[in-house]
Coordinates of C-alpha atoms in Angstrom, one line a residue:
L1 CA 92.5 75.7 87.4
S2 CA 89.3 73.8 86.6
V3 CA 89.7 71.5 89.6
H4 CA 91.2 73.9 92.1
G5 CA 88.9 76.8 91.2
T6 CA 85.7 74.7 91.6
I7 CA 86.9 73.1 94.9
N8 CA 87.7 76.5 96.3
D9 CA 84.3 77.9 95.3
V10 CA 82.6 75.1 97.2
A11 CA 85.0 75.3 100.2
V12 CA 84.7 79.0 100.9
M13 CA 81.0 78.4 101.5
G14 CA 82.1 76.2 104.3
A15 CA 81.3 73.0 102.5
T16 CA 83.4 69.9 102.3
P17 CA 83.9 69.2 98.6
L18 CA 82.9 65.7 97.6
W19 CA 82.7 65.3 93.9
L20 CA 83.3 67.1 90.6
A21 CA 81.7 67.1 87.2
A22 CA 83.7 68.2 84.1
S23 CA 82.3 69.0 80.7
F24 CA 84.5 69.7 77.6
I25 CA 83.5 71.7 74.5
L26 CA 86.2 70.9 71.9
E27 CA 86.8 72.3 68.4
E28 CA 87.2 70.0 65.5
G29 CA 90.9 69.2 65.1
F30 CA 91.9 70.0 68.6
P31 CA 95.2 68.1 69.1
L32 CA 94.7 64.9 71.1
A33 CA 98.1 65.4 72.7
D34 CA 96.9 68.7 74.2
L35 CA 93.7 67.1 75.4
D36 CA 95.6 64.3 77.0
R37 CA 97.8 66.8 78.8
I38 CA 94.8 68.7 80.1
V39 CA 93.0 65.6 81.3
A40 CA 96.1 64.2 83.0
S41 CA 96.6 67.5 84.8
M42 CA 93.0 67.6 86.0
A43 CA 93.1 64.0 87.1
R44 CA 96.3 64.6 89.1
A45 CA 94.8 67.7 90.7
A46 CA 91.6 65.9 91.7
R47 CA 93.5 62.9 93.0
E48 CA 95.8 65.1 95.1
A49 CA 92.8 67.0 96.5
G50 CA 90.9 63.9 97.2
V51 CA 87.9 65.2 95.3
P52 CA 87.2 62.9 92.3
V53 CA 85.7 63.8 89.0
V54 CA 82.6 61.4 88.9
T55 CA 80.8 62.5 85.7
G56 CA 80.9 64.8 82.8
D57 CA 80.2 65.3 79.1
T58 CA 82.0 66.1 75.8
K59 CA 80.8 68.0 72.8
V60 CA 82.6 68.8 69.6
V61 CA 81.9 72.0 67.6
E62 CA 83.1 73.4 64.3
A63 CA 86.6 74.7 64.1
G64 CA 86.9 78.3 65.2
K65 CA 83.8 78.1 67.4
A66 CA 85.3 77.3 70.9
D67 CA 88.8 78.9 71.1
G68 CA 90.3 75.4 71.1
V69 CA 88.6 74.1 74.3
F70 CA 86.2 75.2 77.0
I71 CA 86.0 73.3 80.2
S72 CA 83.0 73.7 82.6
T73 CA 83.3 72.2 86.0
T74 CA 80.7 71.8 88.8
G75 CA 81.4 70.9 92.4
V76 CA 79.2 69.3 95.0
G77 CA 79.8 69.5 98.8
V78 CA 78.1 69.4 102.1
V79 CA 77.9 72.3 104.6
P80 CA 77.9 71.3 108.3
E81 CA 74.6 72.1 110.0
G82 CA 74.6 75.5 111.6
L83 CA 77.6 76.9 109.7
V84 CA 76.9 80.1 107.8
L85 CA 79.6 81.9 105.9
S86 CA 78.4 84.9 103.8
G87 CA 79.7 88.2 102.5
D88 CA 76.9 90.1 104.3
R89 CA 78.1 89.0 107.8
A90 CA 81.1 91.3 108.4
R91 CA 80.8 93.6 111.4
P92 CA 82.8 96.7 112.6
G93 CA 85.6 95.5 114.8
D94 CA 86.2 92.3 112.8
V95 CA 89.6 91.4 111.4
V96 CA 90.7 90.8 107.8
L97 CA 93.1 87.8 107.3
L98 CA 94.9 86.9 104.1
S99 CA 96.5 83.4 103.6
G100 CA 99.6 84.6 101.7
S101 CA 101.1 86.6 98.9
I102 CA 99.0 88.1 96.2
G103 CA 99.3 88.4 92.4
D104 CA 101.3 85.3 91.7
H105 CA 98.8 83.5 89.5
G106 CA 97.7 86.5 87.4
M107 CA 101.3 87.5 86.7
A108 CA 102.4 84.0 85.9
I109 CA 99.6 83.8 83.3
M110 CA 100.5 87.2 81.9
A111 CA 104.2 86.3 81.6
T112 CA 103.3 83.1 79.7
R113 CA 100.7 84.6 77.4
E114 CA 102.9 87.5 76.5
N115 CA 106.2 85.6 76.4
L116 CA 107.7 87.9 79.0
G117 CA 111.1 86.6 80.1
F118 CA 111.6 87.8 83.7
A119 CA 115.0 87.0 85.3
A120 CA 113.1 85.4 88.3
P121 CA 110.3 83.0 87.2
I122 CA 106.8 83.8 88.4
V123 CA 105.0 80.6 89.5
S124 CA 101.2 80.4 89.8
D125 CA 99.9 79.8 93.3
T126 CA 97.0 77.6 92.2
A127 CA 96.0 75.2 94.9
A128 CA 92.9 73.5 96.5
L129 CA 92.1 75.3 99.7
H130 CA 89.7 73.0 101.4
G131 CA 92.3 71.5 103.7
L132 CA 93.3 75.0 104.9
I133 CA 89.7 76.0 105.4
A134 CA 89.0 72.8 107.4
A135 CA 91.8 73.7 109.7
M136 CA 90.4 77.2 110.2
L137 CA 86.9 75.9 110.9
A138 CA 88.3 73.4 113.4
T139 CA 89.3 76.2 115.7
D140 CA 85.6 77.0 116.3
G141 CA 86.5 80.6 115.9
E142 CA 83.8 83.0 114.7
I143 CA 84.6 83.2 110.9
R144 CA 82.1 85.5 109.2
C145 CA 83.1 85.1 105.6
L146 CA 85.6 83.4 103.4
R147 CA 86.5 84.3 99.8
D148 CA 89.1 83.3 97.3
P149 CA 90.2 86.5 95.6
T150 CA 90.4 85.3 91.9
R151 CA 89.3 87.6 89.1
G152 CA 89.6 91.2 90.2
G153 CA 92.1 90.3 93.0
L154 CA 92.1 91.2 96.6
A155 CA 90.8 94.7 96.0
T156 CA 87.6 93.6 94.3
T157 CA 87.0 90.9 96.9
V158 CA 87.1 93.2 99.9
N159 CA 85.0 95.8 98.0
E160 CA 82.3 93.1 97.5
I161 CA 82.3 92.2 101.2
A162 CA 82.1 95.9 102.2
R163 CA 79.2 96.5 100.0
Q164 CA 77.3 93.3 100.9
S165 CA 77.8 93.9 104.7
G166 CA 77.3 97.6 104.6
V167 CA 80.6 98.4 106.3
G168 CA 84.0 99.9 105.5
I169 CA 87.3 98.1 105.4
M170 CA 90.7 99.6 106.4
L171 CA 93.7 97.8 104.9
D172 CA 97.4 98.1 105.8
E173 CA 99.5 98.3 102.7
A174 CA 102.7 97.3 104.6
A175 CA 101.0 94.1 105.9
I176 CA 100.0 92.7 102.4
P177 CA 102.6 90.3 101.1
V178 CA 103.7 90.6 97.5
N179 CA 106.6 88.5 96.2
G180 CA 109.5 90.6 94.9
E181 CA 109.3 89.3 91.3
V182 CA 105.5 89.9 91.2
A183 CA 105.9 93.5 92.5
A184 CA 108.7 94.1 89.9
A185 CA 106.6 92.7 87.1
C186 CA 103.6 94.7 88.1
E187 CA 105.7 97.9 88.3
F188 CA 107.2 97.2 84.9
L189 CA 103.7 96.6 83.3
G190 CA 101.9 99.4 85.2
L191 CA 99.7 97.0 87.1
D192 CA 98.5 97.1 90.7
P193 CA 99.0 93.7 92.4
L194 CA 95.8 94.4 94.5
Y195 CA 93.8 93.7 91.4
V196 CA 95.7 90.8 90.0
A197 CA 94.1 87.3 90.1
N198 CA 95.0 84.6 92.6
E199 CA 94.1 80.9 92.5
G200 CA 95.5 79.6 95.8
K201 CA 94.8 82.3 98.4
L202 CA 91.8 83.2 100.6
V203 CA 90.5 86.2 102.5
A204 CA 88.8 85.7 105.9
I205 CA 86.7 88.0 107.9
V206 CA 87.0 86.9 111.5
A207 CA 85.7 88.2 114.9
A208 CA 88.5 90.1 116.6
A209 CA 88.4 87.8 119.7
D210 CA 89.1 84.7 117.6
A211 CA 91.5 86.2 115.0
D212 CA 94.8 85.1 116.6
R213 CA 93.5 81.6 117.0
V214 CA 92.4 81.3 113.4
L215 CA 95.6 83.0 112.2
A216 CA 97.7 80.5 114.1
A217 CA 95.8 77.6 112.5
M218 CA 96.3 79.1 109.1
R219 CA 100.1 79.4 109.7
A220 CA 100.3 75.8 110.8
H221 CA 99.0 74.6 107.4
P222 CA 101.3 74.4 104.4
L223 CA 99.0 76.7 102.3
G224 CA 98.8 79.4 105.0
Q225 CA 102.4 79.7 106.3
R226 CA 102.5 83.3 105.2
A227 CA 99.1 84.2 106.5
V228 CA 98.8 87.7 107.9
R229 CA 96.4 90.2 109.4
I230 CA 95.9 92.9 106.7
G231 CA 93.2 95.1 108.1
D232 CA 90.0 95.7 110.0
V233 CA 86.3 96.1 109.4
V234 CA 85.1 99.6 110.3
A235 CA 81.8 101.5 110.4
D236 CA 81.3 103.5 107.2
D237 CA 78.0 104.5 105.7
H238 CA 79.8 104.9 102.3
H239 CA 81.1 101.3 102.4
F240 CA 84.5 102.5 101.3
V241 CA 87.7 100.3 101.3
Q242 CA 90.6 102.4 102.3
M243 CA 94.3 101.7 102.7
T244 CA 96.9 103.1 105.1
T245 CA 99.9 103.5 102.8
G246 CA 103.6 102.9 103.4
L247 CA 104.0 106.7 103.7
G248 CA 101.4 107.0 106.5
G249 CA 98.6 108.5 104.4
R250 CA 95.4 106.9 103.2
R251 CA 93.9 106.2 99.8
I252 CA 90.7 104.7 98.5
V253 CA 91.0 101.2 97.1
D254 CA 88.2 101.4 94.5
W255 CA 86.6 98.8 92.3
L256 CA 88.5 97.6 89.3
T257 CA 87.5 99.4 86.1
G258 CA 87.8 97.0 83.2
D259 CA 90.2 94.1 83.3
Q260 CA 93.9 94.5 84.0
L261 CA 94.5 91.0 82.5
P262 CA 92.7 88.8 80.0
R263 CA 90.1 86.6 81.7
I264 CA 91.6 83.4 83.0
C265 CA 88.7 81.4 84.4

């Protein structure tokens, strides 16, 4: 999560991630075996992503002062000249693309933390998205905005874009992929997958003329094989996000009130 999340934060700004810094705050008595497992996991993720951890720091505090361990990561990257991706660039007529199923990560964390034994295991979608984003940018399509829908999920992300751009967004419920085990777990727990965190998915706002080309590039990448068009940007002075439901009606997709799940990152 530390490595992937930081790489993705850099990549959705259009930058090529180059280096990472990682700082640890450890409680006295934190088990060295756990620390070794964490560091090995981070090293593996950084190596696989091709974005090395080049610097960092470690501090030790009194027992009970740091919830075991806090990890703070920083990423550095370079944005190509002339490329501007921003949440205030969505325009009516644009298309909303999603790289795959939603809710996998948040429900995987919930199941682990609460010791929920579902018949079908729920696996986190955590992944570094810079390769997928590079493939999308290589199409030269007009990509207005990229976001990774982490805390607050898809619903919060599209509401942020609608507010920043001064537009409305119309989503299609039937088009949004949710894995069966995630949908069942959310129903069991009374949660809405639209608000559940993701760590390996992205939302793109793309000009309509280029949407098919960008979508094809997404589907050709391993992390975007289930990419779909999930909605459109519309003119709306109220900046509402709405959804066409499976029954043919419409409902407002509002901001998340409170947190459905404990904070993950």
